[in-house]
XYZ file of C-alpha atoms in Angstrom:
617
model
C 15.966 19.732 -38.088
C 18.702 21.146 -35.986
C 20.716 19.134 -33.903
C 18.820 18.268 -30.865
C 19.361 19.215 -27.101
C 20.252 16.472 -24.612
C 17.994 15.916 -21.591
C 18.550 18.026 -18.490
C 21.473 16.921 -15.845
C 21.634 17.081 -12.669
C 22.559 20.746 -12.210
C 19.849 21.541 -14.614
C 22.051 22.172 -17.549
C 21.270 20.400 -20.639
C 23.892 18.712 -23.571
C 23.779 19.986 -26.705
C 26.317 20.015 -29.764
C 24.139 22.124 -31.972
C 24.407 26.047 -32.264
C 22.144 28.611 -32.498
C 21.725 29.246 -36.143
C 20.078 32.356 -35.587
C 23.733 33.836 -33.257
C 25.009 37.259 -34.304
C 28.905 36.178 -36.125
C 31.578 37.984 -35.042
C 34.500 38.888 -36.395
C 38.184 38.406 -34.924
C 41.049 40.407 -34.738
C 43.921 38.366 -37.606
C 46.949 37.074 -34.965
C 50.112 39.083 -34.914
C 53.170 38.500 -36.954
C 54.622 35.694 -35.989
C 52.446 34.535 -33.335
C 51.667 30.888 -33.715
C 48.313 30.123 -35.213
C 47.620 26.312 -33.762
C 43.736 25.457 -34.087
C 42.456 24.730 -30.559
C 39.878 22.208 -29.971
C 37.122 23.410 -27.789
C 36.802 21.898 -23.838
C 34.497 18.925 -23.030
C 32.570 21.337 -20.841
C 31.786 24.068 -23.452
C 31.278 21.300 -26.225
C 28.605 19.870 -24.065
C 26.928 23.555 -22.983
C 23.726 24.044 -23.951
C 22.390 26.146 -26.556
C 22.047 29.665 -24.824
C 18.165 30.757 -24.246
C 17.046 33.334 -26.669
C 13.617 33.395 -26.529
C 10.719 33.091 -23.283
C 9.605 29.790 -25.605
C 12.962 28.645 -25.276
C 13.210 29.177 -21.631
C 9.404 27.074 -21.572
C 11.293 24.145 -22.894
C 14.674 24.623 -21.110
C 12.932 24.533 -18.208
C 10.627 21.394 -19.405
C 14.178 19.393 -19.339
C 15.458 20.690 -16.383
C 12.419 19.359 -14.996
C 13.170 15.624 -16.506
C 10.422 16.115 -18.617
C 10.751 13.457 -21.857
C 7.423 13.107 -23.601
C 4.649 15.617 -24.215
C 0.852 15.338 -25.498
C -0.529 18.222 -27.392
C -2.350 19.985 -30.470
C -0.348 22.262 -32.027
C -2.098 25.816 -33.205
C -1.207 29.328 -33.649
C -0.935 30.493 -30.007
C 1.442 27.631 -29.119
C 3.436 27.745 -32.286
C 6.818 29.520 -30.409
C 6.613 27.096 -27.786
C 6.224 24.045 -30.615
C 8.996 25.590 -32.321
C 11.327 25.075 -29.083
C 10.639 21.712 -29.155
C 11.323 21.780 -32.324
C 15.449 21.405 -30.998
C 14.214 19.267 -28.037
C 15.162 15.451 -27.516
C 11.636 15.603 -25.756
C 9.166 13.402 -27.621
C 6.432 15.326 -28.924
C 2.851 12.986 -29.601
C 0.634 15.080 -31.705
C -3.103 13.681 -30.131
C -6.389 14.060 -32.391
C -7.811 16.396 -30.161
C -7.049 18.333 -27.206
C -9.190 16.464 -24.721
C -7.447 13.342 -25.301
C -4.249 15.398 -24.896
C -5.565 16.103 -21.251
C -6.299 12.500 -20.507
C -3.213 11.448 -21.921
C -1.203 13.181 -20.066
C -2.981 12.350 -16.849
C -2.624 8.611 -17.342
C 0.715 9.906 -18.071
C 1.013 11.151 -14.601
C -1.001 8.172 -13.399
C 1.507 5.026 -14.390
C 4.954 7.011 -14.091
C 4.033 9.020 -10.474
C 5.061 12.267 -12.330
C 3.684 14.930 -14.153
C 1.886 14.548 -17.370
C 2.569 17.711 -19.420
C -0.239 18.861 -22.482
C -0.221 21.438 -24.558
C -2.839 23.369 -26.587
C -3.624 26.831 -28.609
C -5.659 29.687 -27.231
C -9.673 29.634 -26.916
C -11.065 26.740 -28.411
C -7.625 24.531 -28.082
C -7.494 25.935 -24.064
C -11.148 24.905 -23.463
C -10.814 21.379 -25.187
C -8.202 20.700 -22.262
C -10.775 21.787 -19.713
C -12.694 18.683 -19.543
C -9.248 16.664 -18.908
C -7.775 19.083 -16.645
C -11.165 19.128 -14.440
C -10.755 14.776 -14.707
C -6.991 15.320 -12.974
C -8.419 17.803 -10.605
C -10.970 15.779 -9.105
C -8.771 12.378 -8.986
C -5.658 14.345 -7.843
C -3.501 13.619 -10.845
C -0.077 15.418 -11.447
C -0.511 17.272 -14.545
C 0.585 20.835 -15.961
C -1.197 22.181 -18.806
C 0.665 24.801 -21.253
C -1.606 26.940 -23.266
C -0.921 29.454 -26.169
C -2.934 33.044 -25.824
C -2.838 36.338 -27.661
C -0.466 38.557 -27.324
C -0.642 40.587 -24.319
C -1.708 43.884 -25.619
C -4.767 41.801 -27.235
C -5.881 40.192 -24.367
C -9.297 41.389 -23.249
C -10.312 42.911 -26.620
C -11.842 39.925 -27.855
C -8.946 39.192 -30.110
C -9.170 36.073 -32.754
C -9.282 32.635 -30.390
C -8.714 34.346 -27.256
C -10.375 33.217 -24.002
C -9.737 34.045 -20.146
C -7.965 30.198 -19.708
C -6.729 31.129 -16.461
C -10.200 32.340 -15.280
C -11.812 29.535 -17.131
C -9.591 27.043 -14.854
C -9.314 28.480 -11.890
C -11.749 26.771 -10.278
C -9.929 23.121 -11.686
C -6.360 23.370 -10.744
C -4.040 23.459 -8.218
C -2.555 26.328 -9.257
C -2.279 28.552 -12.593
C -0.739 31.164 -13.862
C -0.932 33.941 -16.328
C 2.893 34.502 -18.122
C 3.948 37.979 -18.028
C 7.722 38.204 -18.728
C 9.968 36.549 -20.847
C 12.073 36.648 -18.535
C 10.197 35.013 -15.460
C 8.189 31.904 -17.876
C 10.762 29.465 -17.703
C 10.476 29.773 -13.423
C 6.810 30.261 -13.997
C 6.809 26.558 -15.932
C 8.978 24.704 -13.425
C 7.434 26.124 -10.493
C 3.544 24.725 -11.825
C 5.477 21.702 -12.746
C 6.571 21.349 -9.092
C 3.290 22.693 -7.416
C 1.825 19.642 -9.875
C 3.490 16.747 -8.383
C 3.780 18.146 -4.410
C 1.986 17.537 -1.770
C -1.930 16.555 -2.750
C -1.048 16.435 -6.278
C -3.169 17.968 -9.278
C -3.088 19.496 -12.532
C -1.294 23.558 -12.823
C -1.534 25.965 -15.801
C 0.880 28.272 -17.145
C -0.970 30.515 -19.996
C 1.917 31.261 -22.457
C 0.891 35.118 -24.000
C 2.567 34.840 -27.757
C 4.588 37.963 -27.677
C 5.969 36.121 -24.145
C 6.994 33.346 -25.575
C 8.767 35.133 -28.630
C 9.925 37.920 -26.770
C 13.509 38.029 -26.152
C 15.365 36.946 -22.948
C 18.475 35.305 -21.439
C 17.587 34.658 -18.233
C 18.294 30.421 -17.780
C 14.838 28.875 -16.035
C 16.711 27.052 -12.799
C 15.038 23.309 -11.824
C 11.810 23.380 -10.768
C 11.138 25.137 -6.977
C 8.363 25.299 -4.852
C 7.159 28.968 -4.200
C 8.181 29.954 -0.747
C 4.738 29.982 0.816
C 3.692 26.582 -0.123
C 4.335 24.201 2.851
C 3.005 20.760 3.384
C 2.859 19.266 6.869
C 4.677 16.129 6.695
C 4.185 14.423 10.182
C 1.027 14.383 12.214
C 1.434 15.357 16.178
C 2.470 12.609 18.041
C 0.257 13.060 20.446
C -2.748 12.111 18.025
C -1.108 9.538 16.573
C -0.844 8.173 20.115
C -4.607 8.799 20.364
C -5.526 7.294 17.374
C -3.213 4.208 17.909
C -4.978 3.118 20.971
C -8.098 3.410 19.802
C -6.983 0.754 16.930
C -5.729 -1.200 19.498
C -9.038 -1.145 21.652
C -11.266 -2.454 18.162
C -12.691 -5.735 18.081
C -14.143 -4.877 14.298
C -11.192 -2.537 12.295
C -11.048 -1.881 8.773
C -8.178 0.225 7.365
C -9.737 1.976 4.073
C -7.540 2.601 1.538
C -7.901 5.563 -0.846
C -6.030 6.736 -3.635
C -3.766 9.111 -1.620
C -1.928 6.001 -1.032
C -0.903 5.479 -4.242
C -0.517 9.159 -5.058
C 1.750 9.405 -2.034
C 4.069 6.011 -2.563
C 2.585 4.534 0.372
C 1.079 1.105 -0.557
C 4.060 -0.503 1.027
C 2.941 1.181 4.559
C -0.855 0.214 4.368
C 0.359 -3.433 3.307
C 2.597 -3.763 6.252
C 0.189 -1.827 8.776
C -2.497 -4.063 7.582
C -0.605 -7.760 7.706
C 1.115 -6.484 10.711
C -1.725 -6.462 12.646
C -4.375 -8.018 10.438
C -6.608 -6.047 9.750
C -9.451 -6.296 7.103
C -8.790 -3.830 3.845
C -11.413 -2.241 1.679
C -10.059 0.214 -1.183
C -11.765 2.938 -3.022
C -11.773 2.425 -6.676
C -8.903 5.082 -7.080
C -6.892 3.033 -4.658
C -7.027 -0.335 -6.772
C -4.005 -2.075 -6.818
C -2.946 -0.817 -3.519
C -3.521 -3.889 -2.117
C -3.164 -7.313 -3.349
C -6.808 -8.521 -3.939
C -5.819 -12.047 -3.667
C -4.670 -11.586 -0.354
C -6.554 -12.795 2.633
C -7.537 -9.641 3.948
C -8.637 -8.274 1.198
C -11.987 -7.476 1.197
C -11.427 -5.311 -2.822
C -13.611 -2.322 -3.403
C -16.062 -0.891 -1.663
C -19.147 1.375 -2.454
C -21.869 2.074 -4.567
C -20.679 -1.265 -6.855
C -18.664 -2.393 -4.407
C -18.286 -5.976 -3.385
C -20.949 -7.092 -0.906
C -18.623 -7.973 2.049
C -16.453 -4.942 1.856
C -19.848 -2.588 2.205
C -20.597 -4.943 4.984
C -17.337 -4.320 6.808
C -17.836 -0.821 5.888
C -20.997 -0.855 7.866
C -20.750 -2.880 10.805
C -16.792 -1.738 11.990
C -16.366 -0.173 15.124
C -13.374 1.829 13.914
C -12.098 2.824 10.383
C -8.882 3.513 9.579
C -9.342 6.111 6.459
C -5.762 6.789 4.209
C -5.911 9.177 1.696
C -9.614 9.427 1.410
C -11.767 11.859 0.258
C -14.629 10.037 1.083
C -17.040 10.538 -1.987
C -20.364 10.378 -2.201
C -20.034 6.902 -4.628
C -18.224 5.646 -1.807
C -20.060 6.429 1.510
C -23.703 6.136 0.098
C -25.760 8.256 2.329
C -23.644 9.858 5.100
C -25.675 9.070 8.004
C -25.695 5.430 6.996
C -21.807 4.845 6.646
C -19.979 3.640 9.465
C -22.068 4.761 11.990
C -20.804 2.660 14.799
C -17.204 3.844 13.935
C -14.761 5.772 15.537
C -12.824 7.314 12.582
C -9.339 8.163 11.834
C -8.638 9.419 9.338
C -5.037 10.074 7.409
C -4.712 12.697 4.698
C -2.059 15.493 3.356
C -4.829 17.977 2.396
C -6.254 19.283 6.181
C -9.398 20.346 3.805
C -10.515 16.678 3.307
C -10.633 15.678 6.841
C -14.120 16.128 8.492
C -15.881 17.694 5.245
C -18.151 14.659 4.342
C -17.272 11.891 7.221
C -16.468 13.708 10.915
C -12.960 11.869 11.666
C -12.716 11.102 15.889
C -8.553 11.384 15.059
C -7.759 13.530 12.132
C -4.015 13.098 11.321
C -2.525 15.308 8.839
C 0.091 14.607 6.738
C 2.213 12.246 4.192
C 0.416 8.807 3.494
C 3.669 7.001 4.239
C 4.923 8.789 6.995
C 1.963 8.685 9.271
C 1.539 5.114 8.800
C 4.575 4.647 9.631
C 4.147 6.749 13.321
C 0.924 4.820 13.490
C 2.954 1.672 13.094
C 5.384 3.116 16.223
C 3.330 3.735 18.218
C 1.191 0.461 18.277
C 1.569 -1.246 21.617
C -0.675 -4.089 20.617
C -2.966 -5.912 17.830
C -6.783 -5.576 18.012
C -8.097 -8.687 19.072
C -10.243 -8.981 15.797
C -10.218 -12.974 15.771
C -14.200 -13.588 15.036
C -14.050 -10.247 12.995
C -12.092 -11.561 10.084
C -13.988 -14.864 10.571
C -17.463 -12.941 9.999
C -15.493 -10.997 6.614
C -14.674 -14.165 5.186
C -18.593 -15.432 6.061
C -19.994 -12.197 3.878
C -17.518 -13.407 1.473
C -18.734 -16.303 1.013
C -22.666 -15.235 1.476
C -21.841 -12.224 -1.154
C -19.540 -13.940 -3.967
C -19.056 -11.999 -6.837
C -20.652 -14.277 -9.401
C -22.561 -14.432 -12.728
C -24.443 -16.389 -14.653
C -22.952 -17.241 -18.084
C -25.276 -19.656 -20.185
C -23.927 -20.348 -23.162
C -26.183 -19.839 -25.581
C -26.900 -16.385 -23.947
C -24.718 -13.538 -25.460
C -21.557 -13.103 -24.083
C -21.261 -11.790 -20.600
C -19.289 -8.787 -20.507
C -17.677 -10.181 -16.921
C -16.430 -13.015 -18.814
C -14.437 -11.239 -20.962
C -12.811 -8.865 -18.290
C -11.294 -12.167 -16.479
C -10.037 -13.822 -19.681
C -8.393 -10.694 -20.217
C -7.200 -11.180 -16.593
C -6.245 -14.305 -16.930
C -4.019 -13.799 -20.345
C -2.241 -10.948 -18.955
C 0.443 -10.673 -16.464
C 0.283 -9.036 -13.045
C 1.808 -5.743 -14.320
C -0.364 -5.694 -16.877
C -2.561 -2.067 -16.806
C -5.945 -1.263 -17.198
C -7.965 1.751 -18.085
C -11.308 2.480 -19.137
C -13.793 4.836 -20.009
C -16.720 5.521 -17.732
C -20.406 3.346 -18.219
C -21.107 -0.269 -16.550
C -17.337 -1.372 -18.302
C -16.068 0.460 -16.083
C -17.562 -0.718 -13.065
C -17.085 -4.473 -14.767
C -13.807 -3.728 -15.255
C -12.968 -2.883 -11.626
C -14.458 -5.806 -10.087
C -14.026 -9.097 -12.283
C -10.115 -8.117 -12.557
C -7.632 -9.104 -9.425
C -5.361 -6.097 -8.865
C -2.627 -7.073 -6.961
C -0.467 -3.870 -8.033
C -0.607 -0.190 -7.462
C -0.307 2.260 -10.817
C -2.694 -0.683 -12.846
C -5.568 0.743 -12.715
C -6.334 4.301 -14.946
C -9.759 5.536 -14.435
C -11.919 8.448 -14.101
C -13.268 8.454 -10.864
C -14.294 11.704 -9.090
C -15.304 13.266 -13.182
C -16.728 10.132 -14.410
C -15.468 10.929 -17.905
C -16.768 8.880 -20.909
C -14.623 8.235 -24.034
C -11.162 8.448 -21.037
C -9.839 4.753 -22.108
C -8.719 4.955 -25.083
C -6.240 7.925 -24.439
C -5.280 6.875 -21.228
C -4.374 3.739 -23.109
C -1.869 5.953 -24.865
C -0.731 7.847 -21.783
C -0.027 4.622 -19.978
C 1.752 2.833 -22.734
C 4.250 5.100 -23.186
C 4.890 5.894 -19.606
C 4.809 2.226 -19.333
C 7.715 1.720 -21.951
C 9.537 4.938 -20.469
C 9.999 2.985 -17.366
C 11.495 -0.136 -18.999
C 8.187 -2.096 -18.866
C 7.483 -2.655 -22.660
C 6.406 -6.172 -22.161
C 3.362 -4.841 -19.944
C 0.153 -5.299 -21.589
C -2.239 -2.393 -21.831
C -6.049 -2.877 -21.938
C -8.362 -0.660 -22.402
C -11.910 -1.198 -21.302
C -14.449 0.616 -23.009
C -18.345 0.617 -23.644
C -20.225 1.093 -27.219
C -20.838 4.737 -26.550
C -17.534 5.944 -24.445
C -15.146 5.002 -27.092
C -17.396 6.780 -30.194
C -16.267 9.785 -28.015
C -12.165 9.654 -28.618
C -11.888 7.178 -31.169
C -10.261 9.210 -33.448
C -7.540 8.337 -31.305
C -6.700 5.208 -32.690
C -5.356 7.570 -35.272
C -2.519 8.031 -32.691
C -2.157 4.568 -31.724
C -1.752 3.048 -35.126
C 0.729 6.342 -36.156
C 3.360 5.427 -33.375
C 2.499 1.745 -33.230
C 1.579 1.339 -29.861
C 0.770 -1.964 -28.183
C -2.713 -1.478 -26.796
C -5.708 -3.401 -26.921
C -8.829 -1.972 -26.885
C -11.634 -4.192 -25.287
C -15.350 -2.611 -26.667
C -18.005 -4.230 -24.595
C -20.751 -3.334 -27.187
C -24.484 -3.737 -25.969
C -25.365 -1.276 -27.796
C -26.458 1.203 -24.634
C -25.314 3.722 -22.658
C -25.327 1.141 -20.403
C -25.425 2.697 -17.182
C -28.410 5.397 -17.991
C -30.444 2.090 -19.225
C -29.461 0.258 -15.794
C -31.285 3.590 -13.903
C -34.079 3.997 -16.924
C -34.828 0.230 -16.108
C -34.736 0.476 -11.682
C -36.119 4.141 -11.056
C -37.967 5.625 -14.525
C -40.236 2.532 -15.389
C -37.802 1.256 -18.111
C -38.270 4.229 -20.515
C -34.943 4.278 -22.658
C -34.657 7.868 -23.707
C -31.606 8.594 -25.225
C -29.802 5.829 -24.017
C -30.432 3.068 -27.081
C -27.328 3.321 -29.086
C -28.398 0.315 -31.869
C -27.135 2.570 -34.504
C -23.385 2.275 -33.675
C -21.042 1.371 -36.509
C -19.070 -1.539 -36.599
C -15.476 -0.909 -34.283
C -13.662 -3.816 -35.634
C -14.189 -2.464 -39.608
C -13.668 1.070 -37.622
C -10.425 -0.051 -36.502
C -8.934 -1.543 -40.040
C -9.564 1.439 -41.188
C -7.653 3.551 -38.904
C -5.315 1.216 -39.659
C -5.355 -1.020 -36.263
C -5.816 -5.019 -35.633
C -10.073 -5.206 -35.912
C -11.547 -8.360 -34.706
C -15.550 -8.849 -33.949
C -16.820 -11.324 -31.612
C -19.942 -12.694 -31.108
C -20.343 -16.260 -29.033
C -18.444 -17.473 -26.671
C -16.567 -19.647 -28.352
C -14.524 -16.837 -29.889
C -13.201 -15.284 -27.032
C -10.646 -17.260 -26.019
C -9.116 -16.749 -29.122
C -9.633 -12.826 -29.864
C -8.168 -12.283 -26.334
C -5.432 -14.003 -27.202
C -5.035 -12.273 -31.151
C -5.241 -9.132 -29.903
C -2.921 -9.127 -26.849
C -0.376 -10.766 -28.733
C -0.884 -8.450 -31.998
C 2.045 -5.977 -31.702
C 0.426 -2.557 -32.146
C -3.496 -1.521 -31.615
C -5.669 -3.905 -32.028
C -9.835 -2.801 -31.321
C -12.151 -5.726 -30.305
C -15.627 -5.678 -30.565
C -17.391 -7.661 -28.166
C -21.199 -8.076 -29.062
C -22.219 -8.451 -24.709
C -25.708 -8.735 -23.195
C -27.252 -5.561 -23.446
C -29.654 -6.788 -20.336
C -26.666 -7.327 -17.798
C -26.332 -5.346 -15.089
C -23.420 -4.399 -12.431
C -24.418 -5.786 -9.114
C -23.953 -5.188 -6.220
C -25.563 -1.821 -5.945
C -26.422 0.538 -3.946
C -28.747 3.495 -4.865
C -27.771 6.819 -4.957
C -27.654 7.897 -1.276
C -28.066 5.087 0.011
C -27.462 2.612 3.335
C -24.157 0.528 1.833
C -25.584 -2.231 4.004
C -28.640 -2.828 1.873
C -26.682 -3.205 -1.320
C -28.803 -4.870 -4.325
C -27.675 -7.627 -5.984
C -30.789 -8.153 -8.193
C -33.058 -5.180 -9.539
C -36.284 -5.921 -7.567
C -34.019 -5.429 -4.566
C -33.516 -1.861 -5.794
């Protein structure tokens, strides 16, 4: 392997002392008579030049660095194989995923933990359309992500050439942005302007489709550091005179709830909503996306809200006489049937995107912009505190009618709650979660106290099963890029999510990474049973997975930590194995297959007249 370039600087050059072993020699002119013929040592500045760009693939990865980019997620194929190459002379770290879909999700998670952009690669056709399931996940969550995918050469496209597809008409409809590379001499700028588009603004995943004969044409045009395109603009501050608006109608509530969504933690802005909520104490429901964004053991906190929300946070939800909505999309898993939520509310509501506010929930005071900076205008231009005494005193009364409890006999199976809060409770407060998509999900998100933002890697808006396991890996190593190696990672996953990306443990156990993988087994597609069993008469079609193979024999021979548990009595110390096991470790944990996740509310439903018991379905 050549010698390999150093990461980008600050001026977007990059450190390298290789040479191009491809570079034309040239020959020199022999010195005069009698001239002096000293050897002269090159300068510290051209020693530490880059490698010049030769090639469009080259320019892909120059401008990759430039962009601070250190760790990629991909499938390599035929398409892709100039851009590979380039990172072939790359200090970039390259992890080769099993397949392309958990490249996607990788990556994501990626962009998740470390607040930047994920970056995945893949071949043309089928390796472009395995991303699209991940890139669709990032779309719908607002993840910062930018896909690179391989394609035919140019003059092939549109003839139906071997493993082409239309990628960029394919994902149109799931990105932010994408783009179809025509020059060798424009991809580099083409790459760092997705990457920027990615992680602006509302963030989301881009797409540059890399043509082959682009990437290997010739070029020497240097990519600069990734730039905005001139007519992208993103409205910062919201008018003052709204804000003004809004602020005394906050201050005129006897019953406010500030909702937090995940455009808080996209946009850096959990310190804001913690302030604006303690400053003038105000109750705080999150979205599932927005876990973490405030401390659940706080006294305010009234944790997630929705269809399997808590009971008192739907209750809030209900019965408040003004909302305060931050970076909310408001979903239909959140607001239950529209005409039910928060109809005695006057709504404000904060967001970047002007396209969210008043699409599902009319907002009373729409204020666009930044997360963080129109909390903090909110915050000025507060005269006064609601005078919300008895409404925090009837919160912590739903509390305590609603408590988020279970039964756990003992010589029952093991409740899958149980084993979500001894993982809780053996891990530290930056430890990070993720999961796949079922009823371990949902378990997941309300037995564990998040008390930190960037914990908690899900698919929300998709609802993607089989997303834990390589979110795992996405996390972990953005995790360990930041300097938090001690940081557990658990992944939460049910019986029938993780037989869809398993074969990643293949990655796991290749570059020893310390995750855990948590399988709440009951031997279901848990959440299509839960519906068979409250709205088709308890007819399991299709949902009875019985025949599943055994994930902790699965695991040993992938070469991970496999440990099966059964009773009780075993999980104190499997938790404990497999956290402290340094590298994967899979645990199989045989749970009830009867429980359910309660609270609930039905599809479409009044979030007041949440379920906690299925004849109250």
């Amino acid at each position: 392997m050549s010698e390999p370039v150093q990461p980008a600087t600050e001026t977007g050059a990059t450190d390298a002392d290789a040479t191009d072993a491809d570079a034309e020699p040239t020959e020199t002119e022999p010195p005069a008579e009698g001239a002096e013929t000293a050897e002269t040592e090159p300068s510290s500045e051209d020693a530490d030049a880059p490698a010049p760009v030769r090639t469009g693939a080259q320019s892909v990865v120059r401008s990759l660095e430039n962009a601070g980019v250190e760790h990629l997620f991909g499938v390599q194929g035929g398409a892709i194989m100039p851009v590979y190459d380039a990172v072939y002379d790359s200090e970039m770290t390259h992890y080769m995923m099993a397949h392309e879909q958990a490249a996607a999700h990788a990556a994501d998670a990626y962009g998740i933990v470390s607040g930047t952009p994920g970056v995945c690669l893949a071949t043309s056709g089928p390796g472009a359309t395995n991303l699209v399931t991940g890139i669709a996940d990032a779309n719908m969550d607002s993840d910062p992500m930018i896909a690179l995918t391989g394609q035919v050469p140019t003059e092939f496209v549109g003839n139906d050439a071997f493993q082409e597809t239309d990628t960029t008409g394919v994902t149109a409809p799931i990105t932010k942005d994408n783009t179809f590379a025509s020059s060798s001499d424009r991809v580099g700028d083409d790459v760092g302007e997705a990457f920027a588009l990615a992680g602006s603004g509302r963030p989301g995943p881009t797409l540059v489709d890399l043509p082959k004969d682009v990437t290997n044409g010739d070029t020497d045009q240097e990519p600069g550091s990734p730039t905005l395109p001139d007519t992208y603009h993103v409205q910062e501050r919201a008018p003052a005179e709204d804000v003004a608006d809004a602020a005394r109608t906050v201050e005129e509530s006897n019953q406010p709830v500030l909702l937090v969504g995940g455009g808080v933690v996209k946009g850096e802005a959990t310190e804001e909503a913690r302030a604006f909520a303690t400053e003038y104490e105000i109750p705080v429901v999150t979205t599932m996306p927005a876990l973490g964004s405030f401390p659940e053991d706080h006294e305010l906190s009234l944790e997630m809200g929705g269809m399997h929300g808590t009971g008192y946070a739907n209750m809030a939800l209900t019965h408040t006489d003004c909302l305060i909505a931050v970076g909310c999309r408001f979903d239909d898993r959140l607001t239950g049937g529209i005409e039910t939520f928060a109809p005695d509310a006057e709504v404000v509501h904060v967001d970047i995107d002007p396209a969210e506010i008043s699409k599902n929930i009319e907002a009373d005071h729409p204020l666009v912009g930044d997360a963080a900076t129109v909390l903090d205008q909110l915050d000025a231009a507060m005269e006064s505190a609601p005078k919300a005494t008895k409404w925090r005193a009837t919160c912590k009364q739903w509390q305590s009618e609603y408590p988020m409890e279970y039964a756990a006999p003992e010589d029952e199976p093991v409740k899958p709650q149980f084993v979500v809060e001894a993982y809780d409770a053996a891990t530290g407060d930056d430890a990070i979660v993720t999961t796949g998509v079922g009823q371990h999900q949902m378990w997941a998100a309300q037995y564990w106290t998040y008390t930190e933002p960037r914990t908690w890697v899900s698919s929300h808006g998709l609802g993607t099963m089989g997303y834990g396991l390589p979110a795992a890996i996405g996390a972990r190593i953005a995790a360990d890029a930041d300097g938090n190696e001690d940081a557990a990672v658990i992944a939460f996953e049910g019986d029938g999510s993780f037989l869809m990306t398993m074969q990643e443990l293949a990655v796991a156990v290749r570059e020893n990474l310390d995750v855990t993988v948590a399988v709440l087994n009951n031997e279901y597609i848990g959440m299509v049973r839960q519906w068979q069993d409250a709205f088709f008469d308890g007819r399991h079609s299709a949902s009875d997975y019985g025949w599943c193979p055994d994930f902790a024999k699965l695991a040993e021979a992938f070469g991970a930590k496999g440990i099966a548990v059964e009773a009780y009595d075993e999980v104190a110390d499997a938790v404990e194995e497999s956290v402290n096991y340094d590298g994967p470790a899979v645990v199989d944990f045989r749970v009830d297959p009867a429980e359910n996740v309660y609270p609930m509310v039905p599809s479409g439903g009044d979030n007041g007249q949440f379920a906690l018991a299925e004849d109250q379905l």
